[in-house]
XYZ file of C-alpha atoms in Angstrom:
671
model
C 40.697 -19.246 73.890
C 39.763 -16.607 71.214
C 42.686 -17.447 69.322
C 41.816 -20.981 69.560
C 37.980 -20.252 68.164
C 39.595 -17.935 65.773
C 41.578 -20.588 64.253
C 38.774 -23.339 64.125
C 36.133 -20.846 62.450
C 39.438 -20.000 60.014
C 40.035 -23.831 59.115
C 36.336 -23.837 58.171
C 35.819 -20.785 56.881
C 35.163 -21.378 53.138
C 33.850 -24.594 53.888
C 31.112 -23.474 55.888
C 30.301 -21.147 53.178
C 29.756 -23.525 50.481
C 27.854 -25.896 52.848
C 25.488 -23.314 54.765
C 25.056 -20.372 52.590
C 25.090 -21.851 48.815
C 23.122 -25.109 47.673
C 24.965 -27.837 46.148
C 25.930 -27.244 42.540
C 24.812 -29.597 39.902
C 26.171 -28.515 36.223
C 24.192 -26.441 34.338
C 22.891 -27.856 31.103
C 24.178 -24.933 29.235
C 26.876 -22.173 29.635
C 29.567 -23.980 32.006
C 32.339 -22.348 29.746
C 31.657 -18.232 30.588
C 34.958 -16.933 30.388
C 36.223 -13.294 30.904
C 38.841 -11.789 29.283
C 41.902 -12.039 30.896
C 43.047 -8.413 32.078
C 45.829 -6.934 30.042
C 49.522 -5.621 31.186
C 51.603 -3.335 29.691
C 54.795 -5.089 27.994
C 57.208 -6.000 30.512
C 60.743 -7.751 29.660
C 60.323 -11.501 30.224
C 62.650 -13.106 32.667
C 62.952 -16.600 34.561
C 60.920 -16.864 37.530
C 62.314 -18.771 40.526
C 59.393 -20.272 41.750
C 58.268 -23.595 39.831
C 54.984 -22.987 37.913
C 52.898 -26.237 38.254
C 50.857 -27.334 35.472
C 47.580 -28.263 36.241
C 47.933 -31.692 34.507
C 51.150 -32.879 36.709
C 49.295 -31.429 39.897
C 48.361 -33.977 42.578
C 44.617 -33.128 43.361
C 45.467 -32.708 46.899
C 48.025 -30.111 46.009
C 48.950 -28.114 48.837
C 52.080 -25.732 49.484
C 54.349 -26.453 52.668
C 52.491 -23.651 55.084
C 49.249 -24.652 54.129
C 46.391 -26.361 56.427
C 43.751 -28.339 54.930
C 41.323 -25.475 53.592
C 44.161 -24.390 51.546
C 44.930 -21.328 53.431
C 48.493 -20.298 54.469
C 48.630 -20.857 57.936
C 51.343 -18.126 58.283
C 50.698 -14.831 60.089
C 51.060 -12.743 57.669
C 48.610 -15.068 55.610
C 45.196 -14.126 54.376
C 43.812 -15.146 57.923
C 44.895 -11.821 59.552
C 42.387 -9.044 59.590
C 39.679 -11.451 58.218
C 36.352 -10.043 57.997
C 33.343 -12.533 58.708
C 29.916 -12.630 60.039
C 29.593 -15.367 62.519
C 26.094 -17.134 62.923
C 26.612 -18.300 66.812
C 23.307 -20.904 66.441
C 24.853 -22.353 63.116
C 28.532 -21.412 63.218
C 28.407 -20.851 59.652
C 30.035 -17.970 57.796
C 29.943 -15.767 55.092
C 31.451 -13.243 53.150
C 30.296 -9.692 53.229
C 30.245 -7.928 50.115
C 32.468 -5.250 49.626
C 31.552 -1.787 48.193
C 33.108 1.305 47.998
C 33.603 3.612 45.179
C 36.339 3.015 42.583
C 39.491 4.901 43.297
C 40.827 6.993 40.495
C 44.544 5.271 39.820
C 46.988 7.036 38.018
C 47.229 5.846 34.530
C 50.813 3.951 33.468
C 52.686 6.894 31.607
C 50.535 9.802 32.772
C 51.749 13.351 32.898
C 52.555 15.133 36.225
C 51.752 18.506 36.856
C 54.991 20.000 34.986
C 53.469 17.996 32.045
C 56.264 15.577 31.983
C 55.315 12.204 31.363
C 56.192 10.283 34.401
C 56.396 6.685 34.193
C 55.725 3.901 37.227
C 58.588 2.038 38.578
C 57.464 -1.730 39.758
C 59.556 -3.166 42.253
C 61.283 -6.264 42.048
C 58.879 -8.007 43.991
C 56.121 -6.677 42.052
C 57.713 -7.278 38.609
C 58.121 -11.040 39.699
C 54.964 -11.720 40.666
C 53.446 -9.886 37.608
C 55.602 -11.734 35.411
C 54.619 -15.457 37.053
C 51.092 -14.490 36.781
C 51.518 -13.813 33.243
C 52.907 -16.936 32.532
C 50.307 -18.914 34.546
C 47.568 -17.287 32.579
C 49.061 -18.192 29.371
C 49.484 -21.729 30.528
C 46.443 -22.117 32.497
C 48.155 -22.698 35.382
C 45.719 -21.918 38.360
C 47.554 -24.109 41.334
C 51.115 -22.341 39.789
C 49.317 -18.883 40.561
C 47.579 -19.967 43.797
C 51.382 -21.023 44.853
C 52.287 -17.577 43.733
C 49.522 -15.868 45.850
C 50.882 -17.806 48.921
C 54.292 -17.001 48.296
C 53.581 -13.864 48.243
C 51.213 -13.348 51.486
C 53.785 -15.503 53.159
C 56.670 -12.492 52.297
C 54.214 -9.680 53.178
C 53.932 -8.580 49.548
C 50.949 -6.290 48.894
C 49.075 -7.095 45.766
C 47.244 -5.010 43.545
C 44.439 -5.039 40.918
C 45.751 -6.608 38.545
C 47.078 -9.686 40.362
C 43.789 -10.190 42.114
C 42.177 -10.263 38.674
C 44.147 -12.450 37.243
C 44.408 -14.694 40.056
C 40.011 -14.573 40.261
C 40.198 -15.316 36.441
C 41.954 -18.576 36.731
C 40.338 -19.316 39.702
C 36.963 -18.648 38.537
C 37.507 -20.650 35.128
C 39.186 -23.684 36.878
C 35.842 -23.982 39.175
C 33.769 -24.285 36.064
C 35.925 -27.338 35.104
C 38.092 -26.245 32.048
C 40.515 -23.505 32.026
C 41.435 -21.709 29.057
C 44.832 -20.561 28.728
C 45.550 -17.236 27.251
C 47.875 -16.382 24.011
C 50.694 -14.257 24.134
C 49.635 -10.572 22.964
C 51.212 -8.027 20.627
C 51.894 -4.597 20.382
C 52.669 -3.811 24.067
C 50.249 -6.545 25.587
C 51.612 -9.641 27.715
C 48.350 -11.223 27.881
C 45.714 -10.732 25.162
C 41.935 -10.540 25.642
C 39.943 -13.338 24.705
C 36.248 -14.159 25.766
C 33.995 -16.872 25.222
C 30.693 -15.399 25.530
C 27.471 -17.304 27.099
C 26.909 -20.434 25.662
C 24.649 -23.649 25.921
C 26.750 -26.691 26.225
C 24.661 -28.531 23.893
C 26.221 -26.248 21.156
C 29.684 -26.974 22.569
C 28.993 -30.722 21.806
C 28.305 -30.086 18.823
C 31.314 -29.238 16.518
C 28.923 -27.926 13.306
C 27.234 -25.336 16.011
C 30.345 -24.079 17.805
C 31.106 -21.156 14.742
C 27.593 -20.055 15.969
C 27.856 -20.358 19.654
C 31.116 -19.499 20.366
C 32.037 -15.589 19.692
C 35.962 -15.743 20.935
C 38.814 -13.630 19.975
C 42.230 -15.320 20.202
C 40.682 -19.068 21.693
C 41.999 -22.299 21.102
C 39.779 -25.218 21.899
C 42.559 -27.646 21.348
C 44.302 -26.197 24.265
C 41.295 -26.406 27.015
C 42.284 -27.711 30.097
C 39.904 -30.178 31.624
C 40.396 -30.317 35.615
C 39.166 -32.423 37.834
C 36.557 -32.355 40.702
C 39.161 -32.113 43.176
C 40.730 -28.957 41.771
C 37.353 -27.904 40.869
C 36.436 -27.616 44.373
C 40.089 -26.143 45.471
C 40.002 -23.330 42.887
C 36.515 -22.316 44.080
C 37.675 -22.628 47.471
C 40.619 -20.594 47.066
C 39.081 -18.011 44.721
C 36.366 -17.026 47.234
C 39.119 -16.412 49.885
C 41.263 -14.349 47.366
C 38.117 -12.082 46.896
C 37.537 -11.818 50.311
C 41.150 -10.785 50.876
C 40.770 -8.498 48.056
C 38.069 -6.667 49.943
C 39.679 -6.707 53.040
C 42.995 -5.177 51.583
C 40.415 -2.590 50.106
C 41.925 -3.269 46.591
C 39.054 -1.372 43.653
C 36.788 -3.950 42.391
C 36.844 -3.504 38.369
C 34.383 -5.450 35.905
C 36.489 -8.650 35.342
C 37.013 -9.284 38.980
C 33.561 -9.324 40.090
C 32.646 -11.301 36.682
C 34.645 -13.717 37.940
C 33.143 -13.593 41.351
C 29.852 -14.230 39.754
C 31.058 -17.107 37.638
C 32.130 -18.866 40.984
C 28.682 -18.289 42.433
C 27.400 -20.009 38.938
C 29.543 -22.843 39.712
C 27.715 -23.197 43.301
C 24.515 -22.837 41.066
C 23.931 -19.296 43.258
C 22.376 -17.318 41.108
C 21.318 -15.007 43.594
C 25.189 -13.880 44.405
C 25.770 -14.228 40.679
C 23.237 -11.581 40.248
C 24.506 -9.095 43.139
C 28.052 -9.247 41.630
C 26.435 -7.198 38.787
C 24.528 -4.921 40.852
C 27.821 -4.361 42.621
C 29.190 -2.789 39.718
C 26.527 -0.131 38.946
C 26.878 1.098 42.775
C 30.853 0.866 42.200
C 30.420 3.074 38.839
C 31.195 0.278 36.615
C 29.433 -0.681 33.344
C 28.242 -4.259 33.266
C 29.313 -6.051 30.042
C 27.147 -9.021 28.373
C 29.339 -11.526 29.929
C 28.979 -9.916 33.675
C 25.128 -11.163 33.543
C 25.837 -14.629 31.762
C 26.712 -16.306 35.317
C 23.061 -15.319 36.619
C 21.290 -15.895 33.900
C 22.511 -19.397 33.247
C 21.746 -20.336 36.971
C 18.254 -18.853 36.366
C 17.276 -20.651 33.320
C 18.829 -23.875 34.886
C 16.887 -23.825 37.580
C 13.534 -22.840 36.046
C 13.300 -20.199 37.768
C 11.936 -18.084 34.767
C 10.563 -14.587 36.440
C 13.904 -14.419 37.690
C 16.071 -15.307 34.483
C 14.030 -12.231 32.989
C 14.679 -10.058 35.675
C 18.219 -10.201 34.377
C 17.322 -9.188 31.554
C 15.301 -6.690 32.305
C 18.543 -5.309 34.421
C 20.688 -5.965 31.453
C 18.040 -3.647 29.164
C 18.134 -1.182 31.792
C 21.762 -0.502 31.721
C 22.480 -0.526 27.904
C 23.383 -4.542 27.167
C 21.386 -6.309 24.760
C 21.025 -9.878 24.962
C 22.293 -11.932 22.087
C 21.316 -15.186 20.344
C 22.872 -17.256 23.604
C 21.258 -15.265 26.094
C 17.806 -15.351 24.143
C 18.020 -19.291 23.390
C 18.694 -19.655 27.000
C 15.372 -17.928 27.980
C 13.650 -19.787 25.406
C 14.579 -22.874 26.567
C 13.543 -22.016 30.242
C 9.773 -20.453 28.827
C 9.589 -23.663 26.740
C 9.968 -25.852 29.704
C 7.734 -24.046 31.817
C 4.700 -23.533 29.283
C 5.121 -19.605 28.907
C 3.308 -19.000 25.774
C 3.615 -15.378 26.037
C 7.447 -15.294 27.003
C 8.006 -17.647 23.985
C 5.966 -15.009 21.664
C 8.052 -12.079 22.927
C 11.055 -13.834 22.403
C 10.604 -15.288 18.916
C 10.182 -11.435 18.098
C 13.163 -10.186 20.037
C 15.046 -13.185 17.533
C 13.301 -11.836 14.749
C 14.808 -8.098 15.618
C 18.057 -9.239 16.754
C 19.425 -12.782 15.152
C 17.563 -12.799 12.055
C 18.650 -16.703 10.998
C 18.734 -18.844 14.500
C 20.980 -21.135 15.169
C 20.076 -25.033 14.441
C 19.981 -25.556 18.587
C 17.616 -22.407 18.598
C 15.511 -24.394 15.849
C 15.201 -27.206 17.938
C 13.752 -25.442 20.514
C 11.226 -23.944 18.396
C 10.192 -27.298 17.156
C 9.942 -28.289 20.627
C 7.767 -25.533 21.424
C 5.427 -25.663 18.741
C 5.053 -29.727 18.835
C 3.756 -29.452 22.769
C 0.149 -29.134 24.097
C 0.763 -26.090 25.261
C 1.511 -24.171 21.702
C -1.629 -26.062 20.609
C -4.226 -24.641 23.267
C -2.862 -21.031 22.847
C -4.130 -18.725 20.265
C -7.139 -16.575 19.163
C -10.217 -18.324 17.137
C -11.104 -15.065 15.587
C -9.512 -11.791 15.106
C -9.971 -8.633 12.944
C -8.046 -8.680 9.835
C -8.055 -5.485 9.258
C -6.272 -4.562 12.442
C -3.582 -7.427 11.804
C -3.130 -6.181 8.487
C -2.682 -2.500 9.446
C 0.057 -3.677 12.357
C 2.070 -5.451 9.989
C 2.127 -2.140 7.801
C 2.702 -0.091 10.342
C 5.901 -2.066 11.266
C 7.278 -2.419 8.055
C 5.888 -5.967 6.981
C 6.371 -9.612 8.181
C 5.063 -9.309 11.553
C 2.296 -7.862 13.314
C 3.029 -8.604 16.926
C -0.831 -9.002 17.940
C 0.019 -12.270 19.667
C -0.681 -16.360 18.465
C -3.645 -16.828 15.974
C -5.725 -20.004 15.450
C -6.274 -22.568 17.293
C -5.134 -26.410 17.546
C -2.068 -28.241 16.632
C 0.547 -26.972 14.666
C 2.353 -28.323 11.663
C 6.213 -28.112 10.582
C 8.259 -28.764 7.729
C 11.572 -27.859 6.532
C 11.428 -25.784 2.881
C 12.658 -23.500 0.856
C 11.323 -20.209 -0.348
C 11.801 -19.430 -4.210
C 12.858 -16.347 -5.992
C 9.674 -15.304 -5.987
C 9.231 -15.384 -2.338
C 6.754 -18.078 -2.212
C 7.264 -20.710 0.627
C 7.150 -24.177 -1.088
C 5.436 -25.565 1.270
C 2.401 -23.417 2.624
C 2.128 -21.550 -0.265
C 2.435 -18.225 1.570
C 4.165 -15.206 -0.090
C 7.242 -14.014 2.258
C 7.484 -9.733 2.687
C 10.391 -8.012 2.136
C 10.451 -6.289 5.114
C 11.553 -2.152 5.717
C 12.128 -0.374 8.745
C 8.976 1.024 10.405
C 8.656 5.088 10.187
C 9.898 5.532 13.563
C 12.823 3.420 12.799
C 13.836 5.160 9.730
C 13.637 8.327 11.184
C 16.053 7.173 14.139
C 18.222 5.709 11.649
C 18.678 8.863 9.705
C 18.719 10.932 12.745
C 21.771 8.830 13.621
C 23.782 8.794 10.594
C 22.538 12.973 10.781
C 24.359 13.271 14.010
C 27.438 11.432 13.190
C 28.172 13.043 10.282
C 27.540 16.649 11.384
C 30.392 15.938 14.512
C 33.173 14.710 11.916
C 32.368 17.451 9.120
C 33.252 21.129 9.396
C 31.564 24.345 8.594
C 28.414 23.235 8.846
C 29.039 21.172 5.505
C 26.478 18.168 6.713
C 23.643 20.831 7.146
C 24.246 22.402 4.081
C 23.553 18.905 2.384
C 20.326 18.268 4.471
C 18.993 21.766 3.077
C 20.073 20.814 -0.598
C 18.114 17.434 -0.137
C 15.140 19.235 0.879
C 15.062 21.747 -2.152
C 15.945 19.069 -4.800
C 14.792 15.860 -3.564
C 12.725 13.373 -3.114
C 15.003 10.802 -5.300
C 13.984 7.027 -6.092
C 17.852 6.010 -5.907
C 21.515 7.328 -5.051
C 24.939 6.207 -6.170
C 28.264 6.231 -4.137
C 30.116 7.354 -7.334
C 33.138 6.925 -5.632
C 32.522 3.344 -5.601
C 31.323 3.015 -8.989
C 33.816 5.289 -10.798
C 36.891 2.855 -9.108
C 35.514 -0.143 -10.438
C 38.606 -0.724 -12.256
C 40.594 -0.080 -8.959
C 43.648 1.647 -10.391
C 41.862 4.688 -12.185
C 38.784 6.402 -11.533
C 36.531 6.339 -14.978
C 33.298 8.987 -14.897
C 31.956 7.224 -17.682
C 30.994 4.110 -15.460
C 29.278 6.221 -13.364
C 27.309 7.497 -16.646
C 26.786 4.159 -17.462
C 25.178 2.923 -13.851
C 22.796 5.997 -13.537
C 21.468 5.377 -16.896
C 20.855 1.857 -16.140
C 19.557 2.360 -12.825
C 16.738 4.811 -13.958
C 15.215 2.768 -16.599
C 14.357 0.512 -13.511
C 12.843 3.697 -11.589
C 8.975 4.372 -11.979
C 9.797 8.092 -12.560
C 12.654 7.552 -14.787
C 14.182 10.493 -12.895
C 18.251 10.473 -12.819
C 19.400 9.215 -9.540
C 21.152 11.192 -7.037
C 25.497 11.107 -7.402
C 27.316 11.692 -4.456
C 31.026 12.524 -5.567
C 33.837 14.171 -3.685
C 34.518 17.595 -4.972
C 38.246 16.276 -5.472
C 36.868 13.962 -7.933
C 34.532 16.634 -9.651
C 36.989 18.988 -9.926
C 39.762 16.324 -11.708
C 37.076 15.524 -14.514
C 38.796 18.270 -16.871
C 38.713 17.165 -20.156
C 35.976 17.786 -22.683
C 34.136 14.807 -22.439
C 34.212 14.370 -18.599
C 33.079 17.982 -18.440
C 29.913 17.168 -20.578
C 29.380 14.314 -18.253
C 29.110 16.799 -15.162
C 27.629 19.601 -16.779
C 24.619 16.888 -17.696
C 24.418 15.765 -14.118
C 24.142 19.280 -12.744
C 21.647 20.348 -15.073
C 19.421 17.426 -14.337
C 20.190 18.141 -10.407
C 21.812 14.753 -9.770
C 24.872 15.846 -8.613
C 26.195 16.550 -5.438
C 29.803 17.053 -4.553
C 30.801 16.527 -1.078
C 33.317 19.249 0.487
C 37.140 18.725 1.153
C 37.638 16.579 4.909
C 34.165 14.946 4.706
C 33.153 11.510 4.517
C 30.862 10.893 1.168
C 29.839 7.450 2.730
C 27.663 9.693 5.474
C 25.901 11.525 2.400
C 25.317 8.906 0.223
C 24.077 6.789 3.171
C 22.077 9.424 4.958
C 19.958 10.230 1.284
C 19.348 6.667 0.708
C 17.765 6.362 4.215
C 15.923 9.674 4.276
C 13.944 8.991 0.866
C 13.818 5.230 1.830
C 15.411 4.768 -1.799
C 17.776 2.436 -3.544
C 21.370 2.737 -3.061
C 23.684 1.435 -6.096
C 27.190 0.578 -4.548
C 29.137 -2.791 -4.143
C 30.327 -1.558 -0.784
C 29.891 -4.191 1.651
C 29.322 -1.541 4.493
C 31.396 -3.470 6.711
C 34.475 -1.222 7.620
C 35.049 1.147 10.463
C 32.457 3.820 9.281
C 29.533 1.645 9.324
C 30.203 -0.035 12.392
C 29.641 3.029 14.114
C 25.850 2.576 13.412
C 25.323 -0.887 15.098
C 23.258 -3.945 14.061
C 19.483 -2.535 15.103
C 18.967 -1.493 12.000
C 21.618 -1.259 9.116
C 21.436 -4.869 8.319
C 17.737 -4.739 7.833
C 18.018 -1.513 5.775
C 20.840 -2.590 3.281
C 19.001 -5.712 2.567
C 15.960 -3.973 1.844
C 17.675 -1.072 -0.518
C 21.432 -1.995 -1.625
C 21.349 -2.397 -5.322
C 24.535 -4.362 -6.591
C 26.219 -4.361 -10.194
C 28.418 -5.656 -12.527
C 29.828 -4.665 -15.882
C 29.373 -6.616 -19.065
C 30.089 -6.929 -22.586
C 26.261 -6.133 -23.050
C 25.888 -3.541 -20.316
C 25.696 -3.326 -16.504
C 23.724 -6.022 -14.777
C 21.766 -5.080 -11.481
C 21.741 -6.984 -8.611
C 18.471 -5.998 -6.991
C 17.296 -6.450 -3.678
C 15.635 -9.710 -2.470
C 11.763 -9.771 -3.382
C 11.712 -11.140 -0.010
C 13.695 -10.547 3.473
C 15.594 -13.650 4.936
C 14.050 -13.135 8.719
C 11.799 -14.474 11.234
C 8.165 -13.796 9.632
C 4.795 -13.877 11.337
C 2.128 -13.625 8.444
C -1.770 -12.251 8.820
C -2.792 -15.655 8.956
C -0.872 -16.820 11.751
C 1.860 -18.707 10.027
C 5.458 -18.515 10.986
C 8.479 -18.800 8.550
C 12.023 -18.947 10.404
C 15.306 -19.322 8.535
C 17.993 -21.597 10.148
C 21.940 -20.310 9.898
C 23.930 -22.410 7.726
C 27.518 -22.329 6.703
C 26.108 -21.499 3.155
C 26.148 -17.944 2.118
C 23.683 -18.410 -0.649
C 20.323 -17.260 0.335
C 18.669 -19.447 -1.867
C 19.746 -21.994 0.026
C 18.585 -21.359 3.254
C 16.454 -23.756 5.063
C 13.174 -22.397 6.755
C 10.653 -23.651 9.059
C 7.203 -23.489 7.950
C 5.075 -23.659 10.875
C 1.045 -23.400 10.425
C -1.847 -24.533 12.245
C -2.821 -28.389 11.249
C -6.416 -27.204 9.879
C -4.712 -24.655 7.197
C -1.752 -26.129 6.446
C -1.039 -27.150 2.828
C 2.136 -28.808 3.338
C 3.416 -31.794 1.395
C 3.620 -35.201 3.327
C 7.516 -35.017 2.401
C 8.432 -31.963 3.766
C 7.219 -32.223 6.925
C 8.968 -33.008 9.976
C 8.603 -36.498 11.314
C 8.928 -37.261 15.097
C 12.003 -38.996 14.922
C 13.536 -35.375 13.032
C 11.671 -33.551 16.188
C 13.459 -36.075 18.515
C 16.807 -35.585 16.927
C 16.655 -31.453 16.998
C 15.558 -31.531 20.408
C 17.905 -34.722 21.895
C 20.323 -31.937 23.615
C 17.572 -30.091 25.107
C 16.244 -33.127 27.759
């Protein structure tokens, strides 16, 4: 009797989960393709697997292995029903998976050292090697059905699978459950599977070829190889994926971030945001660090369902755990806020986009247009405000925004426009600001650079430089001596530094010599009389600092320019690993405001001074908004802007005002 009841429960186990615990799934209006990185594996010799891998395209929709019942679960005694953990509701006869929570076990790393200090090698059994190779091949081909067949075979043969095997299986099942499987490409340098990741992005962007570059931040991803799966396979992959996850819990296999993110994506395919969010919360309980992709499924479901408060709860959880949302996440939150007419949320999101994105994608611009054309937007705002308070707020924030809320009343006028080199908006006549870091940001930025430099230098050499600056500063400009002197690339020419120093000082209010930062090896190599005279001239002007051996002079000139809020003369694009350590919070905004590039011509040096305005979302003291739109063009003068003003105060020309058909065209993908 007990056996009969157990078999009946087993056959209806996952179906009950789907029908009783989760709501029916309607595909999301955005973010259906949230891929996680396939787990990487050590390099192993390729061999032929006896079990045939089935391509998804060639599989019948009712695919089952010989010993599987109608639920797709093996009926063998060694199958996944043995020891199944379940919770039974006597009234509704529904079952649900009990989340598996335990501390992560420490697994010895491949090639770790034993107690004697000798490097030990992990020896894989033939079955483990065979299973690993087979799953690798399935992952490369996007063959979810072949991977499930290997899983069933392993269960029948009593082979216990490890974390890697489960991670690959859950990755494929979760991908198929969303409707698209992306095969992984072969890696190199000791990896059979190379990592690729499709971050949270809107389906609107995926439908628009011109926006794919902005929406999809992918490594090793080829859209042409995406495999669309049928509804039957989607349902089957979801069913088997949940079963495989439960078996992983039963086997007490340690969880990792990719496996829990895969389960969250399966929850997304069922439109169950609570379950997807629970997977992220479990990560912290297990001592795992969630990634941006981990939050995507829950955020996707809540935004799609219009659960604005829950969506922002996910964002708050992200921020509390050191994960910053990017434009696709902010765009999703913006769409939910616009549709719910949450004006305060929209205002905050515009400022978050200003701080992190700068130029918005066309799809985000479409949402912005929708908001400002809405009745809710026209009703919000102050009719009176203290201009002095607004002006002080703008100055304290470095310019370009005040953050005091919507200003003005009435309908908004929206136009496409350009901004001239004089920083004047061609539509409303406002002058855009050149935005610098605010005092707190500047101080934090300088501390960050100093902290990195001190850790990398020896004998307190950077701290000596800080004291030197306190004594001889301030400076109005700093010169990256190595970059200027090596402008000819093949050899170092000190006279070039002197030419640039003379040229830039003529543009400075004080006409004081700029600070020249140069490595001491370069200074020591300037032995001929002409170059020695240059060194003496720079020293007499207190404008030369020779960085010591073993130091990176990049940190020195960068710190000085930040500390004194002055110009930095260099053609260095500042894109290498040195500057990547600084992150994207302050650095791009600071670089745009302070870097001076240069060229040498027959008539002397030509300096490319910082733009007279910043290409970033701006909020003026009279309540106007200017929002730059991203494009493929790298020419800042060609950037298209949204000029958004209250109708009564707008002086926009009729030709530039966005018409209703244009608004509909920009927003059609959001209806």
